[in-house]
Coordinates of C-alpha atoms in Angstrom, one line a residue:
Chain A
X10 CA 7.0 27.5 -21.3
X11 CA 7.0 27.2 -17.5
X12 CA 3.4 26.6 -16.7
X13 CA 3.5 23.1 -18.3
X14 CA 6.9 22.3 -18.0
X15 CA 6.3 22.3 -14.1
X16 CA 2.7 21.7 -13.6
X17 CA 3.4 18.2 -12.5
X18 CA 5.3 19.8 -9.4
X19 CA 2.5 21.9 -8.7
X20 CA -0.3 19.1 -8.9
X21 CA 1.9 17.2 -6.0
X22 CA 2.2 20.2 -3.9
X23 CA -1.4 20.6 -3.9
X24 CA -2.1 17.5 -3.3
X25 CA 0.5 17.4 -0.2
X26 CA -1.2 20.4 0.6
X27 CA -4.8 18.8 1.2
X28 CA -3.4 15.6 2.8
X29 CA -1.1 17.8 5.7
X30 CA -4.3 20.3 6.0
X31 CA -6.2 17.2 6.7
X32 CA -4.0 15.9 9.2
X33 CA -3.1 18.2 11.4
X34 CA -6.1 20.4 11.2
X35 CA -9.4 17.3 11.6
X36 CA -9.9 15.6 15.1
X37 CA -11.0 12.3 13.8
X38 CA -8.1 10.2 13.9
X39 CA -9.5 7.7 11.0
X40 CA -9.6 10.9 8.9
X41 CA -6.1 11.5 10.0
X42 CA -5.3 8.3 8.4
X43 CA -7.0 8.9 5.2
X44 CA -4.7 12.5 5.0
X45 CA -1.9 10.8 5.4
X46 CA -2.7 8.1 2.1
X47 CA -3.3 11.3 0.0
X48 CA -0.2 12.9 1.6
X49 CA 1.6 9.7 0.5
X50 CA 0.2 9.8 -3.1
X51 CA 1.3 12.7 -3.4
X52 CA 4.6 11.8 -2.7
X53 CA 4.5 8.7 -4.9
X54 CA 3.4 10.9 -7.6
X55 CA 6.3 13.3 -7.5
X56 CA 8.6 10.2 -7.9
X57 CA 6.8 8.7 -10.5
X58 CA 6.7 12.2 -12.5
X59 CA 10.2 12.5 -12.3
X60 CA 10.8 9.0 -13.9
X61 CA 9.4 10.3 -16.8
X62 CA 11.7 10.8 -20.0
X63 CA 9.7 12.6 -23.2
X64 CA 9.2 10.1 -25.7
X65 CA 10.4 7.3 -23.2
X66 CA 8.1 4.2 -22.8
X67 CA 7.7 1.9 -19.8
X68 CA 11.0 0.1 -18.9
X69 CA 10.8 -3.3 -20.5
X70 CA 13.6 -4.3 -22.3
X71 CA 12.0 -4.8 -26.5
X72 CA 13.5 -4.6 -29.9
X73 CA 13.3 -1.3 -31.4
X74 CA 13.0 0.9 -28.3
X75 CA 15.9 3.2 -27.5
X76 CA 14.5 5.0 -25.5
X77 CA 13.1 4.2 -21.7
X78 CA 11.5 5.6 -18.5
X79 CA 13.8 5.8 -15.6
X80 CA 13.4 2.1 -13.7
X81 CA 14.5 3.1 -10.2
X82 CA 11.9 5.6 -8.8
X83 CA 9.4 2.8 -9.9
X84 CA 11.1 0.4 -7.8
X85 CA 10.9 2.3 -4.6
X86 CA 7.4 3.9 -5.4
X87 CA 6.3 -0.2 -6.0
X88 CA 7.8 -1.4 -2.5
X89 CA 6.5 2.0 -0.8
X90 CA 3.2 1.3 -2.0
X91 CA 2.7 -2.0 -0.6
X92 CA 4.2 -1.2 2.7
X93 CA 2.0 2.2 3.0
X94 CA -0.9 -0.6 2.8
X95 CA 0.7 -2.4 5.5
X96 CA 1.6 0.6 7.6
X97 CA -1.9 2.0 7.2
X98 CA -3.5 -1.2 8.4
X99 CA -1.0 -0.7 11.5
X100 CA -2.1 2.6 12.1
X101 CA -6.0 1.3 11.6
X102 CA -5.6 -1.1 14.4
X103 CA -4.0 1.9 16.8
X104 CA -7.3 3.8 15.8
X105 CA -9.3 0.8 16.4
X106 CA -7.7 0.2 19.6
X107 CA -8.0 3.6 21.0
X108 CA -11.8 3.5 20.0
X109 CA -11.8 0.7 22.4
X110 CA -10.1 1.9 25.5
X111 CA -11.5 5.7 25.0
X112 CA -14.7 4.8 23.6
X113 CA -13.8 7.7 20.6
X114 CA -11.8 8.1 17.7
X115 CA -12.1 12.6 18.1
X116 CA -8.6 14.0 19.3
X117 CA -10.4 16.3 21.5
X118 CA -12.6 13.9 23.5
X119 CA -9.6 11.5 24.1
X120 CA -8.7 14.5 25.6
X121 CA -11.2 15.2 27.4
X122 CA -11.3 11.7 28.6
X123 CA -7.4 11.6 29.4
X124 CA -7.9 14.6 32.1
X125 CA -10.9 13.7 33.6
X126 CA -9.4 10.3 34.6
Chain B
X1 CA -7.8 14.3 -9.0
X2 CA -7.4 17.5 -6.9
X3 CA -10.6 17.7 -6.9
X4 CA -11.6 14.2 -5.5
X5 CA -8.8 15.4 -2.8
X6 CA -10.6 18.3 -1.7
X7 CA -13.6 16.5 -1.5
X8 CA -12.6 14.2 0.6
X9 CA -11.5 16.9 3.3
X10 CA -14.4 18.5 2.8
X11 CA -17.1 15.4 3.4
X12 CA -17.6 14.6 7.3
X13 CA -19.4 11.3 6.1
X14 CA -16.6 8.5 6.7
X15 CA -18.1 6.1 4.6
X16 CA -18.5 8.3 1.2
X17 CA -15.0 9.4 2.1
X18 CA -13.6 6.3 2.2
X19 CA -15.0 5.2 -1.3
X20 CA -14.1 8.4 -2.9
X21 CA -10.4 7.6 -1.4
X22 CA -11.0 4.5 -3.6
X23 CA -11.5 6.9 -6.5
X24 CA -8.6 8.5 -5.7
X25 CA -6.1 5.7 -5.4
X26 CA -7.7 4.3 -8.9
X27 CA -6.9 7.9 -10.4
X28 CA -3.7 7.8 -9.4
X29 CA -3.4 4.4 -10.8
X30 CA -4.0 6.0 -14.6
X31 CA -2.0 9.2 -13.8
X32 CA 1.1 6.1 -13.3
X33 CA 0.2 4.9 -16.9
X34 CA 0.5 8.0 -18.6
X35 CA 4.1 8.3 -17.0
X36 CA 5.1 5.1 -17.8
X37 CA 5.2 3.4 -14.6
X38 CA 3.2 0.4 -15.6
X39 CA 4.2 -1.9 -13.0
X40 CA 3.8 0.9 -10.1
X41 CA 0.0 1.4 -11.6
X42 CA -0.5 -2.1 -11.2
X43 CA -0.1 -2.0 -7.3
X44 CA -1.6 1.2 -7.2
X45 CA -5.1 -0.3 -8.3
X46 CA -4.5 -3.4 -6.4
X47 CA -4.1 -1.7 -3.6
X48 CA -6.1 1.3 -3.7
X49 CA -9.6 -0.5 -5.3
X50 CA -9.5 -3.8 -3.3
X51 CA -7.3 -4.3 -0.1
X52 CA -7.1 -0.3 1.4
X53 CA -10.9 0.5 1.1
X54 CA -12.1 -2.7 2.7
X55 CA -9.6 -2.4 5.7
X56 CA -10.9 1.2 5.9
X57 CA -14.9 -0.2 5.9
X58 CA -13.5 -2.6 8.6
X59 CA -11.8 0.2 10.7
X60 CA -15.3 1.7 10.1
X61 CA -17.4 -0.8 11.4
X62 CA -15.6 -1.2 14.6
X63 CA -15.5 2.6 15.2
X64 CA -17.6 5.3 13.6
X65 CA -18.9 6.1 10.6
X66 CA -19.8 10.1 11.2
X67 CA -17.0 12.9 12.1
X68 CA -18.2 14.9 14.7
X69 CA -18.8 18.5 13.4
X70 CA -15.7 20.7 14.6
X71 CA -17.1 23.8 16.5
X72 CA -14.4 26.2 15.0
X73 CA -12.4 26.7 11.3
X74 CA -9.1 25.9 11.5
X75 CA -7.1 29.2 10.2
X76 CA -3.9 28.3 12.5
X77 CA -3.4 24.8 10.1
X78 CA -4.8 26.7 7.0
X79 CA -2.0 29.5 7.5
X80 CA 0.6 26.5 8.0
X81 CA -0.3 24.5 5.3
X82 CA 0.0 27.6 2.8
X83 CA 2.8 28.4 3.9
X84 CA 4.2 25.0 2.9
X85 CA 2.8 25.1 -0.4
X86 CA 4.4 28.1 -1.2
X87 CA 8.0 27.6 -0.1
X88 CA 7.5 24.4 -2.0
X89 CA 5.8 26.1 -5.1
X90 CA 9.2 28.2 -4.6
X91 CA 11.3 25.5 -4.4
X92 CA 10.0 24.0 -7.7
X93 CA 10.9 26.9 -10.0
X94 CA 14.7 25.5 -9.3
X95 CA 13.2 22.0 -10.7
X96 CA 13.8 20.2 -13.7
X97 CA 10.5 20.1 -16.3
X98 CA 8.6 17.7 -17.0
X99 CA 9.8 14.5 -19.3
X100 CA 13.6 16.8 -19.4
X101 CA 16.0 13.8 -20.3
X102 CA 18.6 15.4 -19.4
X103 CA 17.5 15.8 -15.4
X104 CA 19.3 15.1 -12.8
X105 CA 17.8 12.1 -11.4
X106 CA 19.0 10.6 -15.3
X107 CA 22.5 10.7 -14.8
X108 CA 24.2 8.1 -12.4
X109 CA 23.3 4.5 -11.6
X110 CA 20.0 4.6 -14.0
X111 CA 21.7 4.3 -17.5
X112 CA 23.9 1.3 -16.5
X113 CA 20.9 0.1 -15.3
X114 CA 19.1 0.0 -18.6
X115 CA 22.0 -0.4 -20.6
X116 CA 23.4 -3.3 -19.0
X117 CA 20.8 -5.2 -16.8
X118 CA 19.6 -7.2 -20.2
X119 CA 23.3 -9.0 -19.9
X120 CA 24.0 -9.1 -16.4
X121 CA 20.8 -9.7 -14.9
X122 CA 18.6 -11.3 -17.8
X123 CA 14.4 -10.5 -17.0
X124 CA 13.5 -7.8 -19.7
X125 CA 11.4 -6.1 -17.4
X126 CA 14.1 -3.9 -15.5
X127 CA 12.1 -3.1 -12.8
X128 CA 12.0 -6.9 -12.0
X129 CA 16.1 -7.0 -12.6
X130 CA 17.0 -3.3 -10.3
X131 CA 13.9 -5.0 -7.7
X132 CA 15.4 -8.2 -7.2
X133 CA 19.1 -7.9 -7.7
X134 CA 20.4 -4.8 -8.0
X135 CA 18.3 -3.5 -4.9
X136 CA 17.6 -7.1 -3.3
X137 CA 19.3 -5.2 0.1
X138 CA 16.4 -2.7 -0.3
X139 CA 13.4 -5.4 -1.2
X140 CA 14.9 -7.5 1.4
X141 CA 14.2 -4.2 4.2
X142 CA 11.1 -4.0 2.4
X143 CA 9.6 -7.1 3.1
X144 CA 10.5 -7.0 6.7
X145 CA 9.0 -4.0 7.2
X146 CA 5.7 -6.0 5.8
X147 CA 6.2 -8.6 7.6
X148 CA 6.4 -6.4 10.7
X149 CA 3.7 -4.7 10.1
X150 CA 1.6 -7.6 10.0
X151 CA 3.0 -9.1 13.4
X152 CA 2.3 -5.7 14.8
X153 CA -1.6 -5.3 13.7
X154 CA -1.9 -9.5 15.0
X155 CA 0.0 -8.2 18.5
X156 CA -2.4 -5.3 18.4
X157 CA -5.6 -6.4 17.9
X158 CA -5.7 -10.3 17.4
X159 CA -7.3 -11.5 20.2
X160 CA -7.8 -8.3 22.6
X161 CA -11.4 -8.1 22.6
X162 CA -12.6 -11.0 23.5
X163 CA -10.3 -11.7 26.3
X164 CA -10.9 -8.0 27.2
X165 CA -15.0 -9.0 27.0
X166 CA -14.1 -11.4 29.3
X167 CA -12.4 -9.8 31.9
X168 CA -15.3 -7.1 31.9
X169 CA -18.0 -9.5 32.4
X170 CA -15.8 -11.2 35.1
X171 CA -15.5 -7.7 37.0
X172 CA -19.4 -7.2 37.0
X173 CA -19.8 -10.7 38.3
X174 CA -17.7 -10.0 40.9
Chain C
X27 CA -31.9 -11.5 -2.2
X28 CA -31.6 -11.7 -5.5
X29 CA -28.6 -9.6 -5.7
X30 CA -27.1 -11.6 -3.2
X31 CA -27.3 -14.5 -5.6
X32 CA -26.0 -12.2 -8.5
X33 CA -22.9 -11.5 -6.6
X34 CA -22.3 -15.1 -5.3
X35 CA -22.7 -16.6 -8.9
X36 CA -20.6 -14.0 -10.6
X37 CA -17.7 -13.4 -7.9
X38 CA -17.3 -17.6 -8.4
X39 CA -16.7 -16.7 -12.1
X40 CA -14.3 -14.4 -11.8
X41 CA -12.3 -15.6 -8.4
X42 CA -10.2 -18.5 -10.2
X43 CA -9.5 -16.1 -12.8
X44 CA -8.5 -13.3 -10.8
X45 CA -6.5 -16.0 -8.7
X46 CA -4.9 -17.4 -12.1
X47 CA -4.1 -13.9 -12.9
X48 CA -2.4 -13.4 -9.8
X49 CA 0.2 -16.2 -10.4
X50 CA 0.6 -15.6 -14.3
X51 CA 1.5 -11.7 -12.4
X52 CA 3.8 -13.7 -10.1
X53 CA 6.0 -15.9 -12.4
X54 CA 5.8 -13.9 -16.1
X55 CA 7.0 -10.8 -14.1
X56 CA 10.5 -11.4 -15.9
X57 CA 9.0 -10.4 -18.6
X58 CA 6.1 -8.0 -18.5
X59 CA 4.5 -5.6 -15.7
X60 CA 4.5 -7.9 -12.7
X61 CA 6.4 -9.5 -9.9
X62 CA 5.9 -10.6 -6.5
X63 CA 4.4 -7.3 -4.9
X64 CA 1.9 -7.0 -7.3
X65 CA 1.2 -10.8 -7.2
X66 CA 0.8 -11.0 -3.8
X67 CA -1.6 -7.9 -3.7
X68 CA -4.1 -9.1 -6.3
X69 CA -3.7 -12.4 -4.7
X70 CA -4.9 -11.0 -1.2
X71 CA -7.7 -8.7 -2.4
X72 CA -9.1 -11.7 -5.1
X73 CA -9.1 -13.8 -1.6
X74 CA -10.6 -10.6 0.4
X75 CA -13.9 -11.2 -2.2
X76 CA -14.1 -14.5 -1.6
X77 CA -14.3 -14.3 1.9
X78 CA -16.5 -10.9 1.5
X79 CA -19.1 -13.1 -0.4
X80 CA -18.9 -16.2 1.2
X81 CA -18.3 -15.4 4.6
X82 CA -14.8 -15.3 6.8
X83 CA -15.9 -18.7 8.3
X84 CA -16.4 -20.2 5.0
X85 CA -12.5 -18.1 4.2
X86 CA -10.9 -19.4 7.4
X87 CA -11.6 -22.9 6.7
X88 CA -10.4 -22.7 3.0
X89 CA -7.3 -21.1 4.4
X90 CA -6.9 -20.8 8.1
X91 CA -5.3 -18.4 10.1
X92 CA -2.5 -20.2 11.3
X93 CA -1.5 -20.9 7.7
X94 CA -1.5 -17.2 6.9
X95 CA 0.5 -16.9 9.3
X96 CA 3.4 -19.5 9.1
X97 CA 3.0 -18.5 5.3
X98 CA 4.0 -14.5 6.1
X99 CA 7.1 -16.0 7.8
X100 CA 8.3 -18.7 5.1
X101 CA 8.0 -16.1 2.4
X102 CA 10.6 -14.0 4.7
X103 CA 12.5 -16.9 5.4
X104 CA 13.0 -17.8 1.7
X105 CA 14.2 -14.3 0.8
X106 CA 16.8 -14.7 3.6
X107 CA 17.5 -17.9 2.6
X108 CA 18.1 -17.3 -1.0
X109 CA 20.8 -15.2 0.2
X110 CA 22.4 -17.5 2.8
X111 CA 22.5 -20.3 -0.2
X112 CA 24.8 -17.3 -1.8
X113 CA 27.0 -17.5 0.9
X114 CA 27.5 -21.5 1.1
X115 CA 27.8 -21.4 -2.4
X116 CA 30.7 -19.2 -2.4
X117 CA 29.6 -15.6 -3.3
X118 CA 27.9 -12.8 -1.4
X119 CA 24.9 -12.5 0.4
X120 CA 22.3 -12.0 -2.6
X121 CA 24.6 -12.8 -5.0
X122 CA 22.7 -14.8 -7.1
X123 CA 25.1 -15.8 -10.0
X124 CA 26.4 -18.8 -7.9
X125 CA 23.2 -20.1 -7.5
X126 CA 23.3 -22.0 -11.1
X127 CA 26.4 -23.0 -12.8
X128 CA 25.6 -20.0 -15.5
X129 CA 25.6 -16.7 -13.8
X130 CA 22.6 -15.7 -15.9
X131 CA 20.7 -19.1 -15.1
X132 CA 21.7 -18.3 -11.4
X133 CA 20.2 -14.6 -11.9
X134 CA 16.8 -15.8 -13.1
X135 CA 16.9 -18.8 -10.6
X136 CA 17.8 -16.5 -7.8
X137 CA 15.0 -13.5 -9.0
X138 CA 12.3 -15.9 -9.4
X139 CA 12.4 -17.8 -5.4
X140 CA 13.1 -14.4 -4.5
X141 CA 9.7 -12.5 -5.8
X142 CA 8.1 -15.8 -4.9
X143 CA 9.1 -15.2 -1.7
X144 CA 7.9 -11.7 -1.2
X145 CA 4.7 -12.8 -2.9
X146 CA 4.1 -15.5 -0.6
X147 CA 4.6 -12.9 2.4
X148 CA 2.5 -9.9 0.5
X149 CA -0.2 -12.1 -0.3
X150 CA -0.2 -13.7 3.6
X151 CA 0.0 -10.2 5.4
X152 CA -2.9 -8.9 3.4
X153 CA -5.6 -12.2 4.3
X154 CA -3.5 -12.1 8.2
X155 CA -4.8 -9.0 8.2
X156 CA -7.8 -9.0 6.4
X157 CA -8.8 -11.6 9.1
X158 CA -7.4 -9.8 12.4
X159 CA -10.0 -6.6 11.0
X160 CA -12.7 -9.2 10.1
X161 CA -12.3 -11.4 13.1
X162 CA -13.0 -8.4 15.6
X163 CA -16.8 -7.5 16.3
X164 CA -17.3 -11.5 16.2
X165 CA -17.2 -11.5 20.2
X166 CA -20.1 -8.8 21.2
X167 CA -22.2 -10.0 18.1
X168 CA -22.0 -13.7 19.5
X169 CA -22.8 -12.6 22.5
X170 CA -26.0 -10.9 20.9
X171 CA -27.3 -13.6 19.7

């Protein structure tokens, strides 16, 4: 009974896996960007899975229903969501700003750049 | 939904990765649903389908749309990211299952919190309730955070280019 | 340009609704799935089409820029001031039992100018900067043309 009862963990850690690989490992720094949303999925996915509660159902209050989700890693995973969005646009307008003082968004050519001057 | 992950380190094409990260985000939204997390899938489709893949097309238009092909494989950030996984594969066997009532992160503050925030706090929807009031210090951090983020992209980029335009065709007249 | 038309006639269709969907998000989130992030996230993005389709000129004169803008601050400024009117009224910051003379009417009172609030600055960072991102190749291509 341990491969399901921790599957969800190991979905997550794969997932984290792809999203680090693809940061630190690709030069272009808009790809970067993109690793780190599916890094931070996967961290809003391993919050979400541990608000689960068998036979639970979604946390609204209803006659009948004894049993419920936990509430509070959906309130953070809600907030974090919509300040990742911000955050990303943040770190899109970096990107977008180096592209116009380097004339590239690749690590190494910033580089590149960055010595020759 | 691994497999749109790996897909989208694999593609060098920014523009097909940015819509499969739209793909992504939307499967992540019904992965939500089935645990429950109804309001959190809400955002998460919001978010992913409309407002993060059109900022990513504009980031793309005002950059590139094609990765430069990288001369060498990686193994040195392969090796690392393993590594990682493993320790945190590792890690997980000490972890409670899935759906286990009985799990840690069930006991303290989260059954007052559905016991009593129909009384003390009114909105059926406890998210709403442990959002708003029992967390409004948190929400409150939140929004600033937003709202910073938002005065940071406007400092960054609001209206650098065209003064920056400017200035360039200034120096070659000079 | 047919398709063009296709998209114009059927993105005015379904703009109100997605609009009206955003604010039945934003004030029934007592009650079902909703609140003020996800209101002002559907919000943005339904207002993202319309300037997609239409045009950001045709956006920035529906809702300018500086409007966005003051709006992102007065939705922080509500949040901050719901809890200062905790303080004058006699509780704590955020407390929002004193805010009605039933602590429960207070609660709902104090919840709903709240998630307005954050709505109102959600919904104003994403079109600030949806706009910022849109506004940015307009130099060069005027130039061009």
């Amino acid at each position: 009974m341990t491969f399901p009862g921790l599957f969800n963990y190991w979905v997550v850690i794969a997932l984290m896996m792809v999203g680090f690989y693809v940061v630190i490992a690709q030069g272009n720094l808009i790809k970067k960007v993109v690793g780190l949303n599916i890094f931070q999925v996967s961290v809003f996915v391993f919050y979400i899975s541990i608000s689960k509660v068998k036979g639970g159902s979604a946390p609204i209050l209803s006659e009948g229903i004894a049993l419920y989700g936990n509430p509070l890693p959906h309130v953070l995973i809600l907030t974090a969501i919509v300040v990742g969005v911000a955050t990303m646009a943040l770190a899109l307008a970096l990107v977008v700003r180096i592209q116009d003082a380097y004339g590239t968004v690749e690590e190494d050519e910033i580089r590149e750049r960055e010595e020759a001057s | 939904m691994a497999v749109t992950a790996v897909a989208l380190a694999w593609l060098r094409n920014l523009f097909a990765v940015v819509m499969l990260s739209g793909i992504f985000t939307l499967t992540a939204a019904v992965v939500y649903v089935v645990m429950d997390a109804v309001d959190v899938a809400f955002t998460e489709a919001a978010v992913g389908a409309g407002i993060a893949t059109v900022l990513m097309l504009g980031s793309l238009v005002l950059t590139t749309a094609e990765e430069k092909v990288q001369p060498r494989r990686a193994f040195g950030p392969l090796a690392m990211v393993v590594l990682t996984g493993a320790v945190l594969v590792y890690g997980t066997l000490d972890m409670p299952f899935y759906g286990d009532p009985s799990a840690p992160a069930h006991g303290h503050v989260a059954p007052r919190y559905i016991r009593d925030s129909g009384r003390e706090v009114g909105p059926p929807n406890i998210v709403t309730s442990v959002l708003a009031s029992y967390r409004g210090y948190d929400t409150l951090g939140e929004v600033f955070v937003i709202f910073t983020a938002a005065a940071g992209v406007i400092v960054l980029m609001g209206r650098g280019r065209r003064y920056r335009g400017r200035e360039r065709r200034d120096a070659e007249r000079s | 340009m047919s398709h063009i038309a296709v998209l114009r006639v059927v993105s005015k269709l379904l703009i109100p609704v997605i609009l009206l969907f955003a604010l039945y998000v934003q004030f029934h989130g007592d009650f079902g799935p909703g609140g003020g992030f996800q209101a002002g996230v559907i919000f943005g993005s339904g207002f993202i089409l319309y300037a997609l389709i239409f045009g950001t000129a045709v956006a920035r004169r529906v809702v300018p820029a500086a409007i966005t803008r003051i709006a992102l601050a007065a939705g922080v400024l509500l949040y901050g001031g719901v809890g200062v009117a905790g303080i004058v009224l006699g509780g704590q910051y955020l407390d929002y039992s004193v805010l009605a003379d039933d602590a429960l009417a207070g609660q709902h009172l104090g919840i709903a100018l709240i998630e307005f609030g954050v709505g109102l600055t959600v919904a104003a960072a994403m079109i600030t900067i949806f706009y910022v991102f849109a506004g940015q190749d307009r130099g060069p291509e005027d130039a061009e043309q």
